[in-house]
XYZ file of C-alpha atoms in Angstrom:
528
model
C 0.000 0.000 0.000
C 1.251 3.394 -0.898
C 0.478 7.153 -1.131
C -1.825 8.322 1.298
C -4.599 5.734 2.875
C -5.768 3.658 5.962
C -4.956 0.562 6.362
C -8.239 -1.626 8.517
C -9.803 -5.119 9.591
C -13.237 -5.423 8.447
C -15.925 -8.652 8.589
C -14.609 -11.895 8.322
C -10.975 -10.948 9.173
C -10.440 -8.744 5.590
C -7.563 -6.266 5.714
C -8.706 -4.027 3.278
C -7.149 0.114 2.612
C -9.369 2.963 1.854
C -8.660 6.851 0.646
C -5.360 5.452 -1.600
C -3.818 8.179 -3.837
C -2.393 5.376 -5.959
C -4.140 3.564 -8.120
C -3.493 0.149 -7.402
C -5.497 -1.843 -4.999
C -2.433 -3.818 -2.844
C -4.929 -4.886 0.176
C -7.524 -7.035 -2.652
C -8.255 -10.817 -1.395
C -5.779 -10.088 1.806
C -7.508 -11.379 5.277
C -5.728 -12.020 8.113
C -5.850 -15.574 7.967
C -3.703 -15.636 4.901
C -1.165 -12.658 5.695
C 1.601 -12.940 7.405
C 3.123 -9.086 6.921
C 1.788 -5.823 6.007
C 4.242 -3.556 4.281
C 3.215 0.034 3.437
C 5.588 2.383 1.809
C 5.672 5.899 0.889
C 5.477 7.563 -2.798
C 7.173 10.899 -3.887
C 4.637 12.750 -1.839
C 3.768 13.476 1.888
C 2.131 10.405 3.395
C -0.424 10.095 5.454
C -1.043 6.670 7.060
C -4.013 5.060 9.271
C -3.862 1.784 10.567
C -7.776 1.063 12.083
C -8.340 -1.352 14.779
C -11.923 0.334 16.051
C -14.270 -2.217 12.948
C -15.737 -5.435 13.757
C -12.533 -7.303 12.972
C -10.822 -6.213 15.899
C -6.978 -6.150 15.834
C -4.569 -7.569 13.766
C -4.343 -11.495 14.848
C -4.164 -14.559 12.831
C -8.010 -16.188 13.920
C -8.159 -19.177 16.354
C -4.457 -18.230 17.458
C -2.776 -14.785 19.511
C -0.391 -14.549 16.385
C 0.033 -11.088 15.132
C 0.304 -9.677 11.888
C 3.414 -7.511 12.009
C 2.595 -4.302 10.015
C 6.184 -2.584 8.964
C 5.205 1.082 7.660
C 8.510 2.696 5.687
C 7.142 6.159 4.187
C 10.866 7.360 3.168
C 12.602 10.317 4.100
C 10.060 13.623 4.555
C 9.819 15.195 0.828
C 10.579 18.707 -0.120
C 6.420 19.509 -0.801
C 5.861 21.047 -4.390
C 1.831 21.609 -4.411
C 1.936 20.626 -8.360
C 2.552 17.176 -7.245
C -0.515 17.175 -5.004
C 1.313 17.669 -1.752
C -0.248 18.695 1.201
C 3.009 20.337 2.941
C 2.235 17.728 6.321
C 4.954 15.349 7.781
C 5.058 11.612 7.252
C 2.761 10.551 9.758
C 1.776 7.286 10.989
C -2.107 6.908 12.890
C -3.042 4.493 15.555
C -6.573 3.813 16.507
C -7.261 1.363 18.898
C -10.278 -0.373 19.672
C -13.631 -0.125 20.954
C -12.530 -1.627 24.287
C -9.942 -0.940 26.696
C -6.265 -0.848 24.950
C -3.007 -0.722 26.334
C -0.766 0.620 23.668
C 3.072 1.261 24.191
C 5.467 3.076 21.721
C 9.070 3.227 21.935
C 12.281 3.846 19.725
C 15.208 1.879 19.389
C 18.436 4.447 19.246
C 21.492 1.974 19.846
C 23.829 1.646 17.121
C 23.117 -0.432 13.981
C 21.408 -0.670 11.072
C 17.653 -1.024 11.988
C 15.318 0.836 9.363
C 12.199 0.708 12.005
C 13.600 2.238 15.050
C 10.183 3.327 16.225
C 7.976 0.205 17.438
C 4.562 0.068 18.973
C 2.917 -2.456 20.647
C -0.985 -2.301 20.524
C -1.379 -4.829 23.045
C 1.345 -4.719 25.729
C -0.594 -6.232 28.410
C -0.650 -9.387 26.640
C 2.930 -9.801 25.087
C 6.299 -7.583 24.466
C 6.216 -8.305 20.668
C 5.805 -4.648 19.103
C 2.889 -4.916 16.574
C 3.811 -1.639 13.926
C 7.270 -1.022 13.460
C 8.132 2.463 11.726
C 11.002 4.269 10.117
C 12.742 7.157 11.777
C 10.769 10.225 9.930
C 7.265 9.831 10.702
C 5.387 11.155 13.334
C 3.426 8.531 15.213
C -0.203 9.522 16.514
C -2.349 7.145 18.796
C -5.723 7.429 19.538
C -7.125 5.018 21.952
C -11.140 4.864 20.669
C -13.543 3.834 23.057
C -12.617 1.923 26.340
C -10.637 2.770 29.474
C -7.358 3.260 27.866
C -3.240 3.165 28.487
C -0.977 4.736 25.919
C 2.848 5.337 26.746
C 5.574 6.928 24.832
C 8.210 5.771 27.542
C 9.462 2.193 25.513
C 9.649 -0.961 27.040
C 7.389 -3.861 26.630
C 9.183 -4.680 23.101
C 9.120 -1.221 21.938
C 12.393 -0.213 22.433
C 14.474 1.509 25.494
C 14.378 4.907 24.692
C 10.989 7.478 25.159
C 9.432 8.158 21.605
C 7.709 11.755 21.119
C 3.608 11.122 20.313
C 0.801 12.916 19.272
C -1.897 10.867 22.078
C -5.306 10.804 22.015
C -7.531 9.326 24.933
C -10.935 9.546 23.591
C -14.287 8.463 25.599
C -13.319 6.469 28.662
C -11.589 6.856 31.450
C -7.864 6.837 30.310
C -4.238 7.210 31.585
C -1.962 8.867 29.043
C 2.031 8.738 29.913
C 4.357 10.824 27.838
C 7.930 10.219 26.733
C 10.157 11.824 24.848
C 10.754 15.499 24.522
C 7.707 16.909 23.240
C 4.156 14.705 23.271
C 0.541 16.872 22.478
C -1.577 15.227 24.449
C -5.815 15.151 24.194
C -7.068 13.879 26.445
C -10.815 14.019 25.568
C -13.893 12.630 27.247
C -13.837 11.085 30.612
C -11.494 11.007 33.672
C -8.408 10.984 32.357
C -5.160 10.674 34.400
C -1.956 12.560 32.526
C 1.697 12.271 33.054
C 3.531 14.286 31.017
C 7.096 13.908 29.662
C 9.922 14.498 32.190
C 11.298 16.665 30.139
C 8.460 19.195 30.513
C 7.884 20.166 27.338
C 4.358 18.602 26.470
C 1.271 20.130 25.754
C -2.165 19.764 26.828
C -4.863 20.263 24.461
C -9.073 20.368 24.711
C -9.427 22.221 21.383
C -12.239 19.379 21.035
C -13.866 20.091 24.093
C -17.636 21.131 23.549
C -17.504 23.182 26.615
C -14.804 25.460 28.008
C -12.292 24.104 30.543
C -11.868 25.535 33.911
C -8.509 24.938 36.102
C -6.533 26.803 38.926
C -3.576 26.740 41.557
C -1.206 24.651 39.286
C -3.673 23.777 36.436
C -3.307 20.274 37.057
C -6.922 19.310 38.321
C -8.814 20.310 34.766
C -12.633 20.357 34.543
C -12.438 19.059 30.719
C -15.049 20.798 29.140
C -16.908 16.994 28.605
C -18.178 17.210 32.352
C -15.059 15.055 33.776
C -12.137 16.089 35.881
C -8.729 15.270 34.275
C -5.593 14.955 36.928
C -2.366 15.840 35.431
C 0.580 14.557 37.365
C 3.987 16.235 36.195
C 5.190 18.814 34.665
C 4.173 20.308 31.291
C 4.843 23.359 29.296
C 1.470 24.104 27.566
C -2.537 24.032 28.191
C -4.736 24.844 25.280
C -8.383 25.673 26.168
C -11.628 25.235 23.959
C -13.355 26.991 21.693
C -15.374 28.008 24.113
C -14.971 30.533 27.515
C -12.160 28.751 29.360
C -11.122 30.042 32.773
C -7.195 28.952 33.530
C -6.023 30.743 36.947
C -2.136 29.382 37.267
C -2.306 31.108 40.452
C 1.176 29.563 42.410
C 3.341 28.697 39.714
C 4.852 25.519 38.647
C 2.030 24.506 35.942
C 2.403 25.216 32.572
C 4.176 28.491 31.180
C 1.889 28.701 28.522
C -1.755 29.630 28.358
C -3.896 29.212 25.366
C -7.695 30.240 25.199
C -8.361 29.666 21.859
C -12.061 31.151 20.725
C -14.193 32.099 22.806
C -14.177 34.775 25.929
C -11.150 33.348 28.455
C -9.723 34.324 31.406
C -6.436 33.605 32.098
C -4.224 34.245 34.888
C -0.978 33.620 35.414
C 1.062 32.810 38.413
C 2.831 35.455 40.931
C 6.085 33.050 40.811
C 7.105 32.297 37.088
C 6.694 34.015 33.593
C 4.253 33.308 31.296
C 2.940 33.315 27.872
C -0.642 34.394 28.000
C -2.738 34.279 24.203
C -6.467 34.706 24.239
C -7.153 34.207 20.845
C -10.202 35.421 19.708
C -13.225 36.664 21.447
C -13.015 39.145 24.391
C -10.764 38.009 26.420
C -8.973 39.348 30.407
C -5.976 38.039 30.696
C -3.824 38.978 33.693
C -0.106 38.739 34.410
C -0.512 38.306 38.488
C 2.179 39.807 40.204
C 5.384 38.672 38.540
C 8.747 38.054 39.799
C 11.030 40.680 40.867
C 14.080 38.902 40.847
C 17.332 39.770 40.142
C 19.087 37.970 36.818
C 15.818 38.249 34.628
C 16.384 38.702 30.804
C 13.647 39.676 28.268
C 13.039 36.084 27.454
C 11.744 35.509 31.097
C 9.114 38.733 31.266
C 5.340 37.785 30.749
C 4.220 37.509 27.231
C 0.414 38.630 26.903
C -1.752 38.349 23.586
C -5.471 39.519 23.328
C -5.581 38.212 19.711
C -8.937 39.253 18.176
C -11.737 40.937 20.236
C -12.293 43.634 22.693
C -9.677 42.761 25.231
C -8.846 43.581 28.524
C -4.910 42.731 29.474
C -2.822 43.753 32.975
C 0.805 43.211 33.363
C 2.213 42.258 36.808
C 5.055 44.332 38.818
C 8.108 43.442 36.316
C 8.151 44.653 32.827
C 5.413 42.900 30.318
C 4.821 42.492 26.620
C 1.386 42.916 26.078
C -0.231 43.605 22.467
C -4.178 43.612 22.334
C -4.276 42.267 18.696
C -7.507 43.565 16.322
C -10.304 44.675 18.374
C -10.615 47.710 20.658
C -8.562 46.914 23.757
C -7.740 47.943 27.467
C -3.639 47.562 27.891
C -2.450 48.075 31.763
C 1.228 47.595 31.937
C 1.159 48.615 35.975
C 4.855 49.122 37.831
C 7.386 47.615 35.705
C 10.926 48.111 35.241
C 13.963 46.118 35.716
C 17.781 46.589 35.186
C 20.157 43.494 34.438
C 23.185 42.807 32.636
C 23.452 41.424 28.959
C 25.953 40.862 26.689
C 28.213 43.502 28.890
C 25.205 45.810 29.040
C 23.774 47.431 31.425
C 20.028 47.142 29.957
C 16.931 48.852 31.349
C 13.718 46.978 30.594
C 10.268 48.674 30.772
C 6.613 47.449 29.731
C 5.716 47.323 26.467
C 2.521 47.907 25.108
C 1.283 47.284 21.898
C -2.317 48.378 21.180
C -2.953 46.705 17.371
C -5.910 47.437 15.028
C -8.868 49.202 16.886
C -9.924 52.177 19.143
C -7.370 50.781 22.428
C -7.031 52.619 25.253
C -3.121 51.893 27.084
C -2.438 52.792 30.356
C 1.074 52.406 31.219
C 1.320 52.747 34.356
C 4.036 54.442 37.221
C 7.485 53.157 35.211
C 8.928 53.971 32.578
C 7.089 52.261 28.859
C 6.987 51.743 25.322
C 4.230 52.429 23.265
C 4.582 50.259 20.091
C 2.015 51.155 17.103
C 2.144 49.170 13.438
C 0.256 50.536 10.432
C -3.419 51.093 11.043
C -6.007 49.005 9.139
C -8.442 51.540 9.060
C -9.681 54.693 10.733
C -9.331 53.959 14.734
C -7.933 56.471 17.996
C -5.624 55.382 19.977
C -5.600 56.530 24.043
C -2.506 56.574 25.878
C -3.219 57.516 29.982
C 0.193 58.428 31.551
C 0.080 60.007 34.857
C 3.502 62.722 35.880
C 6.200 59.970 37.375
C 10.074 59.435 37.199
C 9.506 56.865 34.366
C 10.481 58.147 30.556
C 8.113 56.824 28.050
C 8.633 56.125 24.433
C 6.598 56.158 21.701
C 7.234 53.830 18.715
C 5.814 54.148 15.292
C 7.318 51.280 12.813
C 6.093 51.262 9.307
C 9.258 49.743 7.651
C 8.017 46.658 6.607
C 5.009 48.185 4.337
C 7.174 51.354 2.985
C 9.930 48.844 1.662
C 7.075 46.881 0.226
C 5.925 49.595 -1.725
C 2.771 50.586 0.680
C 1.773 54.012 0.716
C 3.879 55.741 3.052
C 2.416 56.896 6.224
C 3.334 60.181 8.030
C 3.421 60.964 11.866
C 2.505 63.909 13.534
C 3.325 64.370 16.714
C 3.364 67.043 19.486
C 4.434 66.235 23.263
C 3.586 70.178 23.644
C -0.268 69.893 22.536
C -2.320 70.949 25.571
C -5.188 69.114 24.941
C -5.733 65.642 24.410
C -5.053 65.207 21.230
C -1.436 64.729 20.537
C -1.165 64.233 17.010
C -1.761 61.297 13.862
C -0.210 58.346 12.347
C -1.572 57.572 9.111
C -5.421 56.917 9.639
C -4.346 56.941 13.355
C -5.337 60.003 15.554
C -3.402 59.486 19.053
C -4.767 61.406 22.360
C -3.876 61.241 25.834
C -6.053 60.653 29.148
C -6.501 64.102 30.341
C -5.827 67.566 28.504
C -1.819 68.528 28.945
C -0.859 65.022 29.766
C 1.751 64.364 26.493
C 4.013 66.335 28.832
C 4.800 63.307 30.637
C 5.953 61.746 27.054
C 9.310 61.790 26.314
C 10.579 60.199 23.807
C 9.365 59.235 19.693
C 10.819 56.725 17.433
C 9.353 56.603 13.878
C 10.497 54.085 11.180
C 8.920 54.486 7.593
C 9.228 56.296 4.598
C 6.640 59.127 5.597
C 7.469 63.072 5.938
C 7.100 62.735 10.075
C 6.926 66.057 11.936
C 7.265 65.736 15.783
C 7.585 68.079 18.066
C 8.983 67.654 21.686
C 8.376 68.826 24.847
C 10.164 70.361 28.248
C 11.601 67.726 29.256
C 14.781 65.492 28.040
C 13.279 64.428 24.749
C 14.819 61.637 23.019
C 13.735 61.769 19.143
C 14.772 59.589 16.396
C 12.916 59.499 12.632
C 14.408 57.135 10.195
C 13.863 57.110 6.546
C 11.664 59.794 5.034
C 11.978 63.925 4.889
C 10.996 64.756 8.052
C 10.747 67.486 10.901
C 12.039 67.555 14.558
C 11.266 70.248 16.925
C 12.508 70.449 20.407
C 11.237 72.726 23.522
C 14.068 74.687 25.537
C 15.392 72.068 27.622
C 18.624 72.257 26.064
C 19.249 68.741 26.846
C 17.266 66.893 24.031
C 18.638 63.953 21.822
C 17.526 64.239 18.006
C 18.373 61.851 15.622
C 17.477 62.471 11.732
C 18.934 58.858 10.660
C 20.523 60.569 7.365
C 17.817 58.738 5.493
C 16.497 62.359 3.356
C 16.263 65.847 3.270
C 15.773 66.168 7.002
C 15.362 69.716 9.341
C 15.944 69.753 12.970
C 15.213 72.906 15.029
C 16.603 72.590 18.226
C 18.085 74.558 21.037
C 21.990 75.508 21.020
C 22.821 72.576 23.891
C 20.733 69.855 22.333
C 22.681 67.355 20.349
C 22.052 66.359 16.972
C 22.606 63.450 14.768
C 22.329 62.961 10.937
C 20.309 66.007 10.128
C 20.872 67.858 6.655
C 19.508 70.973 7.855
C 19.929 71.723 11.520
C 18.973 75.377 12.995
C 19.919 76.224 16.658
C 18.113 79.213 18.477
C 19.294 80.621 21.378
C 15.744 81.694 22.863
C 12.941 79.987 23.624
C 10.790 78.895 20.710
C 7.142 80.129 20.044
C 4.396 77.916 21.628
C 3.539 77.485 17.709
C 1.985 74.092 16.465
C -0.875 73.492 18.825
C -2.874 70.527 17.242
C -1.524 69.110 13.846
C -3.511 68.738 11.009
C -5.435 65.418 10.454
């Protein structure tokens, strides 16, 4: 049998294969009584194999004996995937399904030296024998799903399979089943029932109830899961991920040492993360609060260890904890809290101060940055939206960051900034289809600093305090206030002017024009 197919037992002990891209028929007159090995190789494109044990004919076994049909599955090395050939761009992969009753299935790989072109092994029935069943070749991906029944499936080796831990893709199913992982990384579902879980010791697996027809619920560790199927699952180990529903999943890591990543998936989640570890939080879409706790203040952090927050699509709420956080609201018109963050460490031989960073995304999102120092991050808008930055007077120096480089190189129509720390008001200026205000009138004087990255003509004007201004690319405009201590930086990239006081220093401007009094109050609100 080759190409993509499934491979099954029907009535009366046939072993027949279904959904074949090739167009022979290799399974015709085969029945298990006069088989004594299945061989299934793979063609020139990605192959997808199924090997059913859940029809009538039950499992692979020679009748009126507990012989089994070995079933050796070779799909070649994983092909280079040109679409004119029909190829789907998936892995080798190699399925599993057990049957209706209660299975114990064990998979394993055999690393030690020697030639041995089906290092992976699994036995479908290790409670009766240690004779593996399906042996595979390095490059596929093995999946097992137990079925029905009161299942065990184990990537750990042993019982024939193998002494070294195999990587699987597991899936309990209805029952009440106990799913062991091995390897590095195993994505585990375990669907339908009570379901006990022990992850890989290496802590990289992931948890999944993307199929659940409910949303989950879980807190303190996240390893007692309501399942969304009206069960309780107990996970015992480690693991690195939990994927909710589709649904309004509630995940509250609360102490730490549960999974660093949260995943709501559709659906309007709350997720929470713990007050002792860093986390990736992603809500996905719907309208989601997700909530960094109260972080982790100590010393020797990097940025790879700050909380990671996502709203993806929707009308999101998201709160950072007391370190500095990533958050970015995605589409949809958003509440961003970064709260007290900041944190100094060494890296590289620098000393490197790390503040919140917000990132508001398409829609009307308001972004309150709270006491520290933060980073205002905005990317080409998608359509007509305002943008509401609160920032109260504090010791903090905030920085606003408009990058449009990807779409001007890409021959998008430029987009200009307009920006003025002075404006009294609440509106502070525009980006493109952007208008960008503040909380309350006169509050862009606690603003300090503007990046801008695009093609655009940019005007920005600064403010009394130590501005910081840098435009790259574009013909643009930089005025500063009289605090004689501004940084402006032009980037060389065009016909730049800078118009600055005699102490401020000044980098890569064409034009530059020092005054020696204060400037006029002049450009109030700019133009739309």
């Amino acid at each position: 049998m080759n190409h993509d197919g499934r491979l099954f037992v029907g009535t009366g002990g046939q072993i027949s294969s279904g959904d074949v891209s090739g167009s022979s028929a290799p399974c015709d007159g085969a029945t298990v009584s006069n088989t004594d090995l299945v061989l299934i190789t793979g063609g020139p494109e990605s192959d997808q194999v199924s090997i059913d044990m859940s029809g009538p004919g039950g499992p692979f076994v020679k009748p009126g004996t507990s012989d089994e049909i070995p079933i050796h599955v070779d799909l070649g090395d994983e092909p280079s995937c040109d679409p004119q050939t029909g190829c789907t761009g998936e892995t080798q992969a190699v399925t599993i399904i057990g049957t209706p009753g209660p299975d114990d299935i064990r998979a394993g790989v055999n690393r030690s030296y020697g030639v041995d072109p089906f290092r992976q092994k699994v036995n479908v029935d290790a409670s009766s024998d240690d004779d593996p069943d399906v042996l595979i070749s390095d490059t596929s991906k093995i999946e097992i799903d137990g079925g029905g029944g009161a299942d065990t499936i184990a990537g750990l080796g042993g019982s024939g399979t193998g002494s070294d831990p195999v990587s699987l893709t597991m899936r309990g199913g209805p029952g009440d089943d106990r799913l062991i992982g091995g390897g590095y990384f195993n994505l585990i579902y375990p669907g339908a029932g009570t379901d006990d879980v022990i992850p890989s010791p290496r802590g990289g697996d992931e948890i999944s109830y993307e199929d659940a027809p409910h949303g989950i619920l879980c807190s303190e560790f996240c390893t007692v899961i309501s399942d969304g199927f009206g069960a309780t699952d107990y996970v015992d180990g480690n693991f690195r991920t939990l994927r909710g529903s589709e649904h309004h999943d509630q995940m509250d890591e609360e102490y730490g040492g549960g999974p660093t990543v949260l995943l709501g998936g559709a659906g309007n989640d709350t997720l929470i993360g713990s007050d002792e570890a860093h986390e990736t939080l992603d809500g996905g879409p719907g309208n989601d609060h997700l909530a960094a706790d109260q972080g982790d203040s100590s010393p020797g952090l990097d940025f790879e260890n700050f909380d990671h927050l996502y709203g993806g699509s929707g009308n999101d709420v998201l709160t950072g904890s007391a370190d500095p956080d990533y958050l970015d609201g995605g589409p949809g018109n958003d509440v961003l809290n970064g709260g007290r963050g900041i944190q100094r460490f060494i890296s590289g031989g620098f000393r490197i101060v790390a503040t919140d960073e917000l990132v508001g995304g398409p829609g009307n999102d308001l972004l309150n940055g709270g006491p520290d120092g933060d980073r205002y991050e905005f990317y080409a808008p998608t359509g007509r939206e305002t943008d509401t930055i609160r920032e109260g007077s504090h010791r903090g120096r905030d920085t606003l960051v408009f990058n449009y480089s990807e779409l001007d190189f890409l021959g998008a129509p430029r987009i200009s900034t307009r920006i003025n720390l002075s404006a009294r008001g609440t509106h502070i200026g525009t980006s493109g289809r952007r208008a960008l205000r503040v909380a309350s009138a006169g509050d862009a004087a606690n603003l300090e600093n503007v990046v801008t990255v695009g093609l655009g003509a940019d005007k920005i004007i600064g403010n009394a305090r130590h501005n910081e201004i840098s435009t790259y690319y574009g013909t643009d405009t930089i005025i500063t206030r009289d605090s004689g201590k501004d940084t402006v930086d032009c980037g060389g990239g065009g016909a730049d002017t800078a118009i600055v006081d005699r102490f401020d220093k000044v980098h890569d401007c064409k034009r530059v024009r020092r005054r020696r009094a204060a400037p006029a109050p002049g450009w109030r609100h700019p133009p739309r």
